[in-house]
Short mmCIF file of C-alpha atoms and ligand atoms in Angstrom, two decimals:
data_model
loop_
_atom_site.label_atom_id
_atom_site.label_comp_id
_atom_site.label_asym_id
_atom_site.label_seq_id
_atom_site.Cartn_x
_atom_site.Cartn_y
_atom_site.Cartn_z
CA UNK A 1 99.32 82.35 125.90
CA UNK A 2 97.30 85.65 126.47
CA UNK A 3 93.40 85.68 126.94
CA UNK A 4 90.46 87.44 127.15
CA UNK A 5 88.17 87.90 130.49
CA UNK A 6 84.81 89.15 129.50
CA UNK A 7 82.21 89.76 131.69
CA UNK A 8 78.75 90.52 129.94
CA UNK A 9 75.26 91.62 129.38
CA UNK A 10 76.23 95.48 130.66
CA UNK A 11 75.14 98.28 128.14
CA UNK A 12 78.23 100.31 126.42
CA UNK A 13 78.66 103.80 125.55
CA UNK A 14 81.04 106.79 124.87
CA UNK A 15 83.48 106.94 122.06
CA UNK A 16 86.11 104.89 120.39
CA UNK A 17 88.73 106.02 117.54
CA UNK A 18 89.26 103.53 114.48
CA UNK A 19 92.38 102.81 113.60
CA UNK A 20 94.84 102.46 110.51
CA UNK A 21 93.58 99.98 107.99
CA UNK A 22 95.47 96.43 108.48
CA UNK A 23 94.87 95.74 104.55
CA UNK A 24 96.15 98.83 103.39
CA UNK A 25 99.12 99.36 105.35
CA UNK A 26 100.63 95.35 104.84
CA UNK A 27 100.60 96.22 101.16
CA UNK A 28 102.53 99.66 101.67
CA UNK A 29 105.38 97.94 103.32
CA UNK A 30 105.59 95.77 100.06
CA UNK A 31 105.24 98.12 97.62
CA UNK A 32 108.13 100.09 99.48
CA UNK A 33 110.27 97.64 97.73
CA UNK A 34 109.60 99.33 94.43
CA UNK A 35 111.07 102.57 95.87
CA UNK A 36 114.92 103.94 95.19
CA UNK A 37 114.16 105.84 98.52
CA UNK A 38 112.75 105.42 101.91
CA UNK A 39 108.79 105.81 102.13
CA UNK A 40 107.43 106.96 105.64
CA UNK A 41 103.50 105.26 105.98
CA UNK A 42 101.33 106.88 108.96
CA UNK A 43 99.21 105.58 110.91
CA UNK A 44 99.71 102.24 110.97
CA UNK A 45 97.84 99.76 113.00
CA UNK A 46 100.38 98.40 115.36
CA UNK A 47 99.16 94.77 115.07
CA UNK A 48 101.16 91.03 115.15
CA UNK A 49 100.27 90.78 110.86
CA UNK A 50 102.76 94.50 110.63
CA UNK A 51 105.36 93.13 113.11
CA UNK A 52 105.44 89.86 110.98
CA UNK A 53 105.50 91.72 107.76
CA UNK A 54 108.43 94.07 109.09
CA UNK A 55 110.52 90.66 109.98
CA UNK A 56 110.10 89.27 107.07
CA UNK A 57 111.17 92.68 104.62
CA UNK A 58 114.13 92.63 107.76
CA UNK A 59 114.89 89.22 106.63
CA UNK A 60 115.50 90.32 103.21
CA UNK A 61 117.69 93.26 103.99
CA UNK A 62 115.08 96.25 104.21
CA UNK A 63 116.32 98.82 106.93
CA UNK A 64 112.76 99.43 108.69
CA UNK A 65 112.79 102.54 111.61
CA UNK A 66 109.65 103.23 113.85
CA UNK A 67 109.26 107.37 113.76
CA UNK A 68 106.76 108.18 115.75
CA UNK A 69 103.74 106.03 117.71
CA UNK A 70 102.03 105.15 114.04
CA UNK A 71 104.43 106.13 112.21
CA UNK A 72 107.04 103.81 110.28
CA UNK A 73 110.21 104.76 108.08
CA UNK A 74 110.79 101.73 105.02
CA UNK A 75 114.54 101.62 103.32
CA UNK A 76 113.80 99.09 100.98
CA UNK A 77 116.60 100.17 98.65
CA UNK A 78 119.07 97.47 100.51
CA UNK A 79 117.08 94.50 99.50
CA UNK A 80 119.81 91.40 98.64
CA UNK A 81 117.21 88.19 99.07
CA UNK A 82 114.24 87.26 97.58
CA UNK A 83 113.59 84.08 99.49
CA UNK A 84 110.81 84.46 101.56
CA UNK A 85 111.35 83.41 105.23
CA UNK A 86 109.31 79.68 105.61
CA UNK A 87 108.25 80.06 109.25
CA UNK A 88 106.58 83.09 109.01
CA UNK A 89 104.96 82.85 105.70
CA UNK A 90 103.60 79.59 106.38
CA UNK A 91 101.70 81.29 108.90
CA UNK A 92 100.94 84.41 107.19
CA UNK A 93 98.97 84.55 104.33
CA UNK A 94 99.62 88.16 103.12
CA UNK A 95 103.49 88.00 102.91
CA UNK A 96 102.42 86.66 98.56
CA UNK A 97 102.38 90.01 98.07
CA UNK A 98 105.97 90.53 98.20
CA UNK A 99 105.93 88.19 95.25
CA UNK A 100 104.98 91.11 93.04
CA UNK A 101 107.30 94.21 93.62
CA UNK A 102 110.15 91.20 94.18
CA UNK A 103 109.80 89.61 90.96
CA UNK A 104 109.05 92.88 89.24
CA UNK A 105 113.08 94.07 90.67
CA UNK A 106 114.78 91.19 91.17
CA UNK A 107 113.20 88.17 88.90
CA UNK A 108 113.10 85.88 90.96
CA UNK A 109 111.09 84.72 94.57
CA UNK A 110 110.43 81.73 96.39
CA UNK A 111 108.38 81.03 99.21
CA UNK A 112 107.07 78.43 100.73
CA UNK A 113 103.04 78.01 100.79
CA UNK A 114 101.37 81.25 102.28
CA UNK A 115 99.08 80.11 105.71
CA UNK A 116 96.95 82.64 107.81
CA UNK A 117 94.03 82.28 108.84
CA UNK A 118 92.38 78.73 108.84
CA UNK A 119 88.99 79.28 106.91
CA UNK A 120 89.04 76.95 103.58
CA UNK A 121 92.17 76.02 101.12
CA UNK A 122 93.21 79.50 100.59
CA UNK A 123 94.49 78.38 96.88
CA UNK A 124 97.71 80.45 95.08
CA UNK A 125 96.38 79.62 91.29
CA UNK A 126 95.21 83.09 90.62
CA UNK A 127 98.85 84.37 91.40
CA UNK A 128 100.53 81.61 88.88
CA UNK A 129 97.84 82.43 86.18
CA UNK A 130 98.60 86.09 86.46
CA UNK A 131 102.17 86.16 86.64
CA UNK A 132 102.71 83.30 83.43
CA UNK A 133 101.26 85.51 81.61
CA UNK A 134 102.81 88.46 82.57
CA UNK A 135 106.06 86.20 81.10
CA UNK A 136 107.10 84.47 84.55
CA UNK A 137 107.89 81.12 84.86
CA UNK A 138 106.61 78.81 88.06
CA UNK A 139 107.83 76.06 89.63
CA UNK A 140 107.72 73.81 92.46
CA UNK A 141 111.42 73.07 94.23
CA UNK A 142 111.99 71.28 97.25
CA UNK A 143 108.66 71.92 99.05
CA UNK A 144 108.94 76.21 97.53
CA UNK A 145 107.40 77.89 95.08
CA UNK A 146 109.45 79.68 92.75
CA UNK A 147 108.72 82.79 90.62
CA UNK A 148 111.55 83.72 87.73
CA UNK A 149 111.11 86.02 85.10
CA UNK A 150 114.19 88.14 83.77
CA UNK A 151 112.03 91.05 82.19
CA UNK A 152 107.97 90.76 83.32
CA UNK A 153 106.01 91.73 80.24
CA UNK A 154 102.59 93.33 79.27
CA UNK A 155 98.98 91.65 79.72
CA UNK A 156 95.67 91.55 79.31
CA UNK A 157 94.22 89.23 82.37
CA UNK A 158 91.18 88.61 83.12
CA UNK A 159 90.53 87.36 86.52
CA UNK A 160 87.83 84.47 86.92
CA UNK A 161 87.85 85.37 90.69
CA UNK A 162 88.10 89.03 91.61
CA UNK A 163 91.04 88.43 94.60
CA UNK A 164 92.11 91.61 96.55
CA UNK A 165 95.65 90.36 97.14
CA UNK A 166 96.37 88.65 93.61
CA UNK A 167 94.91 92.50 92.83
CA UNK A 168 97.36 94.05 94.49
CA UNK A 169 100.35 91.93 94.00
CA UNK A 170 99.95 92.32 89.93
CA UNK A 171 99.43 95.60 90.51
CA UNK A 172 102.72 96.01 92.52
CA UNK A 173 104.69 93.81 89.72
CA UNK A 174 103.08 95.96 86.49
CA UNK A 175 104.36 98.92 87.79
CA UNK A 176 108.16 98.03 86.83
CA UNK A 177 107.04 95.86 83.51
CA UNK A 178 107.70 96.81 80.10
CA UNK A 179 104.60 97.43 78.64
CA UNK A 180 101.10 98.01 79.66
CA UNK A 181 99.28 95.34 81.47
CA UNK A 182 95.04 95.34 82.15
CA UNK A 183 93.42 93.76 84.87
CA UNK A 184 89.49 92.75 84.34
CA UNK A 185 87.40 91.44 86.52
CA UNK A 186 89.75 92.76 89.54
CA UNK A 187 88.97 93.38 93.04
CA UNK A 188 87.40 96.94 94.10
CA UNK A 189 88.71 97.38 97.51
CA UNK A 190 89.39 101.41 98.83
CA UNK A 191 92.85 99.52 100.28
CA UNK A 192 93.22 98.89 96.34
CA UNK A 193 92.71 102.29 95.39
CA UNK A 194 94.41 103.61 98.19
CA UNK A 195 97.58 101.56 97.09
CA UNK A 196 97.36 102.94 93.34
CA UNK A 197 96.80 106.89 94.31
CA UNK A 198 100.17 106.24 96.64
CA UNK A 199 102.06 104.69 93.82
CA UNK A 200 101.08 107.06 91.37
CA UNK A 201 101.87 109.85 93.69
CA UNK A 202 105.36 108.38 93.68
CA UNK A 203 105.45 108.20 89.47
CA UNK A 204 103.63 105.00 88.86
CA UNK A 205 101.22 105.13 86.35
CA UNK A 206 97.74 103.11 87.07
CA UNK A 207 94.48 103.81 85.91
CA UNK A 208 91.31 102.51 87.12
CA UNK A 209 92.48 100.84 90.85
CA UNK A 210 88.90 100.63 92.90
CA UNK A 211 86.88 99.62 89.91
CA UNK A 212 87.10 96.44 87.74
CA UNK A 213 89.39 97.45 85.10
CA UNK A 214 93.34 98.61 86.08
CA UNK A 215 95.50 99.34 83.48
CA UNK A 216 98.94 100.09 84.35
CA UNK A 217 101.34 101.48 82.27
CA UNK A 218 104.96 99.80 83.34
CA UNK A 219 108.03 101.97 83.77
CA UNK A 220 110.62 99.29 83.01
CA UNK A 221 112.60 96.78 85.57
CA UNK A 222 115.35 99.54 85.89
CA UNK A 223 112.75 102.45 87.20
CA UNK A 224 112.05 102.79 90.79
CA UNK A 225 108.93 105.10 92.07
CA UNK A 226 110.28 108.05 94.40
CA UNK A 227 108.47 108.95 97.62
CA UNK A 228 107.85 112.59 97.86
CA UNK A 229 105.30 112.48 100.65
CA UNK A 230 104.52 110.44 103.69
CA UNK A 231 101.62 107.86 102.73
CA UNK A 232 98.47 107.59 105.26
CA UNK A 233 96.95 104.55 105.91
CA UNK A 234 93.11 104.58 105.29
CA UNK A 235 91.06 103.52 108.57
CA UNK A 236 90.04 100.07 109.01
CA UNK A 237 87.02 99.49 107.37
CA UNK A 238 86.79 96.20 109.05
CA UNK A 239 87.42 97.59 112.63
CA UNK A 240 84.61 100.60 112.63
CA UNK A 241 82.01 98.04 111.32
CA UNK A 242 82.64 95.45 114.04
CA UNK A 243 82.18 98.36 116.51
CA UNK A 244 79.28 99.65 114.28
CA UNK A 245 77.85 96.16 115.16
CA UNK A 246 78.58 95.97 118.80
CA UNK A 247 76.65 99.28 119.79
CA UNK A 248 73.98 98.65 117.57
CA UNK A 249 73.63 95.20 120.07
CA UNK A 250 74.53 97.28 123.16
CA UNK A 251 75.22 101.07 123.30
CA UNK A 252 73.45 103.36 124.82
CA UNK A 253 75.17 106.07 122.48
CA UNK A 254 78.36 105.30 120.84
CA UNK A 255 80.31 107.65 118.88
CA UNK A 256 82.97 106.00 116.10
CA UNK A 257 85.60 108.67 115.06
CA UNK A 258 87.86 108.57 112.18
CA UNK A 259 86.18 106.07 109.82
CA UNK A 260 85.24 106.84 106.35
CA UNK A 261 81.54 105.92 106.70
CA UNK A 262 81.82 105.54 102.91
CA UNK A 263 83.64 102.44 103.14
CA UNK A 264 80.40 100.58 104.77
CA UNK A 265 77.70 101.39 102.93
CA UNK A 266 76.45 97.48 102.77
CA UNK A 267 77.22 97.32 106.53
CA UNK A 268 74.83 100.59 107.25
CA UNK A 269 72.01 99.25 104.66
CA UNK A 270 71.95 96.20 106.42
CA UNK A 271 71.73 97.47 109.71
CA UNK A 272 69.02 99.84 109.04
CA UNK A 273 66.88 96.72 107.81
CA UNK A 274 67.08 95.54 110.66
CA UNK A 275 66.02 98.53 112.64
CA UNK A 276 69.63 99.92 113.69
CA UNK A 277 69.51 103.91 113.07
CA UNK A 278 72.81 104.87 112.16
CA UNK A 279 73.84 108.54 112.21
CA UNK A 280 76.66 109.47 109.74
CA UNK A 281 78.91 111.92 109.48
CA UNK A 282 81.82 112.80 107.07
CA UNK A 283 84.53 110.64 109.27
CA UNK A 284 82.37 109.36 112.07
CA UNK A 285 79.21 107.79 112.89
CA UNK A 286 76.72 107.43 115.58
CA UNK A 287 74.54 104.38 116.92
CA UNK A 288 72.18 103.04 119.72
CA UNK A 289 70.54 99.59 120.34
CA UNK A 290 67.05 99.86 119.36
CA UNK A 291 63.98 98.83 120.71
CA UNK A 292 63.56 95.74 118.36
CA UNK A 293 65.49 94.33 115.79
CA UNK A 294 63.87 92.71 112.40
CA UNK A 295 65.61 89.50 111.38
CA UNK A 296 67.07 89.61 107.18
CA UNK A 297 69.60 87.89 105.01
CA UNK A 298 72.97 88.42 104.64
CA UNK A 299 74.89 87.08 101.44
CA UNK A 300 78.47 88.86 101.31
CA UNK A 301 80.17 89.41 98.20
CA UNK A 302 82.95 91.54 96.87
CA UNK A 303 83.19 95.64 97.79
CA UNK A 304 80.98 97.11 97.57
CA UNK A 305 78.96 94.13 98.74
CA UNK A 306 78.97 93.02 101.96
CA UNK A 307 82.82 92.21 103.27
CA UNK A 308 83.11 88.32 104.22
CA UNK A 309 85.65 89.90 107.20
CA UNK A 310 81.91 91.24 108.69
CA UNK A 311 79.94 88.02 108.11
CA UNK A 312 81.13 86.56 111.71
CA UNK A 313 80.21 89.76 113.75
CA UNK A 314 77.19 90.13 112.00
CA UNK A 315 76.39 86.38 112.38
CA UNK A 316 76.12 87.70 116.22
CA UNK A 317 73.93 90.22 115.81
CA UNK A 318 71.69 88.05 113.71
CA UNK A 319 71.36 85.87 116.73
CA UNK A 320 69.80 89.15 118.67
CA UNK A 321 67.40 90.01 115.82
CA UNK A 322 63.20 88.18 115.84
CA UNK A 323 62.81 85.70 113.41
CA UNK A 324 64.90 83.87 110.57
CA UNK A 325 67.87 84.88 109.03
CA UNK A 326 69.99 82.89 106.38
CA UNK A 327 73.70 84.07 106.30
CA UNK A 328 75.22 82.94 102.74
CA UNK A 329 79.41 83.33 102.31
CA UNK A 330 79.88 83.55 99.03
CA UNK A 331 84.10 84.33 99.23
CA UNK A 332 85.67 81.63 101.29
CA UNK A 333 84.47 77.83 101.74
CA UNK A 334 84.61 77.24 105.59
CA UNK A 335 84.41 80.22 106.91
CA UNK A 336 81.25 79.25 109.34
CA UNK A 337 82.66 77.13 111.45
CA UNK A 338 82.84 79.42 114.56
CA UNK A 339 78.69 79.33 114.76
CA UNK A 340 79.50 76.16 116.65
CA UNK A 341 80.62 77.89 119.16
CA UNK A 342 77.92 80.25 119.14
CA UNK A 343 75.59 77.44 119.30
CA UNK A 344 77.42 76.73 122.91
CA UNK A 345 76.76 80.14 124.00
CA UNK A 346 73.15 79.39 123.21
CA UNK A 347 72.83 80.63 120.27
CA UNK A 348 70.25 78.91 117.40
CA UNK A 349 72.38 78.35 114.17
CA UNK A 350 71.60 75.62 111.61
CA UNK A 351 75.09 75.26 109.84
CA UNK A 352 73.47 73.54 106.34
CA UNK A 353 76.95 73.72 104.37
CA UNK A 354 79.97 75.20 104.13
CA UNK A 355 78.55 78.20 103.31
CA UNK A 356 74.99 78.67 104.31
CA UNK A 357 73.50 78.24 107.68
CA UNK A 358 69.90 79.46 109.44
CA UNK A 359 69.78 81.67 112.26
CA UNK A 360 66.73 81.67 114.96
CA UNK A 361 66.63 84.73 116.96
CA UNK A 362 66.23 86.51 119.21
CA UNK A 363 68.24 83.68 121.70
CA UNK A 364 69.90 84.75 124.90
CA UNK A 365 73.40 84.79 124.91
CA UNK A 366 75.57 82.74 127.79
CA UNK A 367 79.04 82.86 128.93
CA UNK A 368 81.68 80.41 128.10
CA UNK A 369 85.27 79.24 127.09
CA UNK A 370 86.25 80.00 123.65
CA UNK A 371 89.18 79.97 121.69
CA UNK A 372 89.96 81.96 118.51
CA UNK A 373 89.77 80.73 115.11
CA UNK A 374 90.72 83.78 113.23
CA UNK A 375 91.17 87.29 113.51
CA UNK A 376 87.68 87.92 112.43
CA UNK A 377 85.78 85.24 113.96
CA UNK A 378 87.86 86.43 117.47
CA UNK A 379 86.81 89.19 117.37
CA UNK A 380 83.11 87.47 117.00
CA UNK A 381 83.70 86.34 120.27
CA UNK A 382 84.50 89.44 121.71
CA UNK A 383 81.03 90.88 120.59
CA UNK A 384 79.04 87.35 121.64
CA UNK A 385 80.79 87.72 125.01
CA UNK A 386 79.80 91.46 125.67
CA UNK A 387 76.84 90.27 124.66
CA UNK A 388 76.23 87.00 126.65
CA UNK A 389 75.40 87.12 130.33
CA UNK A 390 78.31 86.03 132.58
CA UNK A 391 81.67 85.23 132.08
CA UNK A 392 83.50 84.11 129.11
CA UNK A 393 86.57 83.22 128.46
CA UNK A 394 88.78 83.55 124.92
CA UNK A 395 91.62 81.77 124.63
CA UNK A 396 94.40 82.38 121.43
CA UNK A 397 94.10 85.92 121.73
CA UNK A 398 97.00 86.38 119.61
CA UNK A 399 94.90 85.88 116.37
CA UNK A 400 92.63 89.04 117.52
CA UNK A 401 95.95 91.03 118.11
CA UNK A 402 96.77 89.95 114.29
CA UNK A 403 94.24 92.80 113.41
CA UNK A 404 93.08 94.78 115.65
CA UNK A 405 95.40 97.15 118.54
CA UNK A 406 94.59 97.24 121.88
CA UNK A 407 90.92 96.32 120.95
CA UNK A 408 90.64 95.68 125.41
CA UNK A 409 91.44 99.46 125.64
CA UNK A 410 89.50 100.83 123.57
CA UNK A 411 86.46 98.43 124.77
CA UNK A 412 87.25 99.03 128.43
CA UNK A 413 86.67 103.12 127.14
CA UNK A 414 83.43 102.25 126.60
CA UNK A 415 82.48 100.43 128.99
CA UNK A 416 83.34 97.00 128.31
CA UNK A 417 84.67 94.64 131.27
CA UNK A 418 87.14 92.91 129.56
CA UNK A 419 90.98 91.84 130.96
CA UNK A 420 94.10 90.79 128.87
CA UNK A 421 95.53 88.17 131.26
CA UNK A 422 98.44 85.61 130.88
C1 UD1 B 501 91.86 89.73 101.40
C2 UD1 B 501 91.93 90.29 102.79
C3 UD1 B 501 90.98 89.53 103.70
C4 UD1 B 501 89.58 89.47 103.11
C5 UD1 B 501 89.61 89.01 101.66
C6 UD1 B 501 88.25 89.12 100.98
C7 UD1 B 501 94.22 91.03 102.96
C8 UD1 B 501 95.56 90.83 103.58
N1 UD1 B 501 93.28 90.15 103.28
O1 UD1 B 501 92.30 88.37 101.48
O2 UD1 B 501 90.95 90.21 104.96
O3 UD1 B 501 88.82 88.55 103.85
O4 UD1 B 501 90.53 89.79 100.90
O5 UD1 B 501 87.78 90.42 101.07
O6 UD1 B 501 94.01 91.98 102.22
N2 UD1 B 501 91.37 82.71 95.46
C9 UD1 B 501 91.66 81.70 94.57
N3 UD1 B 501 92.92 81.62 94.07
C10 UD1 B 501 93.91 82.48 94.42
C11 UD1 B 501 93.61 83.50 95.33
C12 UD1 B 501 92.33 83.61 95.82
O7 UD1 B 501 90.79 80.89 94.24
O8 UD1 B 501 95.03 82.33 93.91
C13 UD1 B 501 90.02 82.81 96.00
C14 UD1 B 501 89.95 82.67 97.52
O9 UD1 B 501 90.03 81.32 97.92
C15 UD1 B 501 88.61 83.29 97.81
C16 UD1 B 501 88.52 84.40 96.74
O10 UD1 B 501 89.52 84.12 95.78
O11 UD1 B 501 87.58 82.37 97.59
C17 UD1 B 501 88.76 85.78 97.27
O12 UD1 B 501 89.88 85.79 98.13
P1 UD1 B 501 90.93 86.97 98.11
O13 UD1 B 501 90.26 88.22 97.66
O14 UD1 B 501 92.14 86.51 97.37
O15 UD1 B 501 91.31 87.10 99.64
P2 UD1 B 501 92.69 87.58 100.15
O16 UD1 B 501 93.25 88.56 99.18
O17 UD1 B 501 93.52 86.43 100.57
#
């Protein structure tokens, strides 16, 4: 098992280039099911969450070709299973989104329960809801789901959660219905309307993807979308914030390239309470540790609120900022429980539930032996242990390589000292 070596406490600077968008590009590989052709995607991340999605469309029969260093060339048009391999989607949480373009062609998927990360229970209800009443049937079958539906129908649904990848996956499945089906209440992600402006570029036709109201207008289970350009992933939103956050804790003068600044306007509001100047610029943006830092809140919500995938990195640079600061996760139950860990570095974090806890600052930082959680909460670590003094240690490193590429490299380019070792 790989980990981290980080010494800390040294100030960072230069420039660092984001990266394809993890979210966006998992749900391009599925949707290349709904092609009659093969769809090229560049730019994508090359992270362990795209190898595992590649094996699994492999394991169905998809023909899958790496062109170029981002670059990836899907033949989806050989698909002849719709069972879901168990080992890796028990551990990976975003191969349900096959279940849409699947069921849409085929009519029928099972899978066992989706895992991935650890935080809270992760439920599938949203997916059932939406897909009985796009006409599907569900049932359970020797520890499997099971999705069957020989023609999926039109519907009005109205989500009492907004979910990104329930979202997504409807949206996938509506393209090939008969009949028109509306989503309320949906998520608002730029992945989301990234997805839809790809689809519809290809002869889908969906109306409304980044705001709360979809309709799509099926084309029929026999229709297939044709690719007549290469689709570019977005950058990751989630990436350029977490190194928004670490040099507002520790540059000297660090440059982000290729981001759509756009994309974090919570993040930047929230750092700019607390003191953090942030320079923007059409696809990049600039930033500095301040003087001083003023404590604040942080409740995350839905985009465009504040993303729950920042709330751990953040978390860290509430521990640098004078006075109190509640931090309120409002998406997932349990997704605090790394601040005990941060408590060991030194860190002064009253955990009052499973989704609030109290943050005393500013408290120095030490050194110490960690191991992963998550992807998100790793990468926490990373940003605790540039900022502690002395040595940590981060064990599990394989959940930060879930999400982020060569995140030592482009650390070590500005600055960081961090090792990969065995
Ligand atoms: C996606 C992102 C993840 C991000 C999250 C929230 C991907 C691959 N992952 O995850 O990085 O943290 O959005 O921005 O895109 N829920 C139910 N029932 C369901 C499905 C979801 O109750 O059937 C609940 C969840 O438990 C959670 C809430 O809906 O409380 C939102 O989660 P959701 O948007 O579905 O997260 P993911 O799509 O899994």
């Amino acid at each position: 098992m790989e980990k981290f070596i980080i010494h800390g406490g040294e100030p960072l600077a230069g420039e660092v280039t984001i990266g394809g968008a993890k979210n966006h590009a998992l749900k391009l590989f599925a949707a290349s099911v709904l092609f009659e052709d093969p769809i090229t995607i560049q730019n994508v991340p090359l992270i362990e969450d795209i190898f595992r999605m590649k094996e699994l469309l492999e394991g169905l029969g998809a023909k899958i070709t790496k062109t170029g260093q981002n670059d990836f060339c899907i033949d989806s048009s050989g698909i002849f299973r719709t069972d879901l391999d168990r080992e890796i989607t028990k551990r990976f949480r975003a191969s349900v989104v096959l279940v849409g373009p699947l069921l849409a062609r085929f009519g029928r998927v099972s899978l066992p329960h989706p895992g991935g990360c650890v935080f809270g229970e992760r439920p599938i209800d949203l997916f059932i809801a939406g897909f009985e009443q796009m006409g599907a049937q569900f049932k359970e079958k020797d520890d499997c789901y099971v999705f069957e539906a020989d023609n999926l129908r039109g519907a009005d649904f109205t989500f009492r959660i907004p979910s990104v990848t329930v979202t997504e996956t409807l949206m996938l499945a509506a393209v090939l219905t008969e009949g028109k089906v509306t989503l309320r209440n949906a998520a608002c992600e730029p992945e989301i309307e990234a997805l839809a402006h790809y689809l519809n570029s290809a002869g889908a036709k969906i109306r409304g993807a980044g705001t709360q109201t979809i309709v799509i207008e099926g084309l029929g289970k026999h229709a297939r979308l044709k690719s007549n350009k290469p689709s570019q992933i977005i950058p990751d939103r989630i990436e350029a914030g977490s190194f928004l956050i670490l040099g507002s804790l520790l540059a000297t003068d660090l440059r982000i390239k290729k981001c759509r600044p756009e994309h974090l306007a919570s993040l930047i509001v929230h750092l700019e309470a607390a003191g953090v100047n942030v320079e923007v610029g059409s696809d990049w943006m600039g930033v500095c540790r301040p003087e001083t830092f003023t404590s604040l809140d942080l409740k995350t919500r839905e985009y465009p609120g504040f993303p729950t995938d920042l709330q751990a990195p953040f978390s860290v640079f509430l521990t640098q900022t004078k006075g109190k600061s509640q931090v309120f996760e409002t998406v997932f139950d349990g997704r605090l429980e790394y601040m005990i860990d941060l408590k060991r570095m030194g860190a002064e974090i009253t955990i009052c539930d499973p989704h609030r806890a109290i943050i005393l600052g500013p408290t120095p930082l030490h050194g110490r032996e960690m191991e992963s959680p998550d992807l998100r909460a790793g990468l926490a670590f990373v940003i605790a242990a540039l900022v502690a003094k002395g040595r940590s240690t981060i064990h599990n490193v394989y959940q930060i390589d879930r999400g982020y590429e060569r995140i030592e490299e482009k650390l070590k380019q500005i600055n960081a000292n961090i090792k990969r070792v065995d």
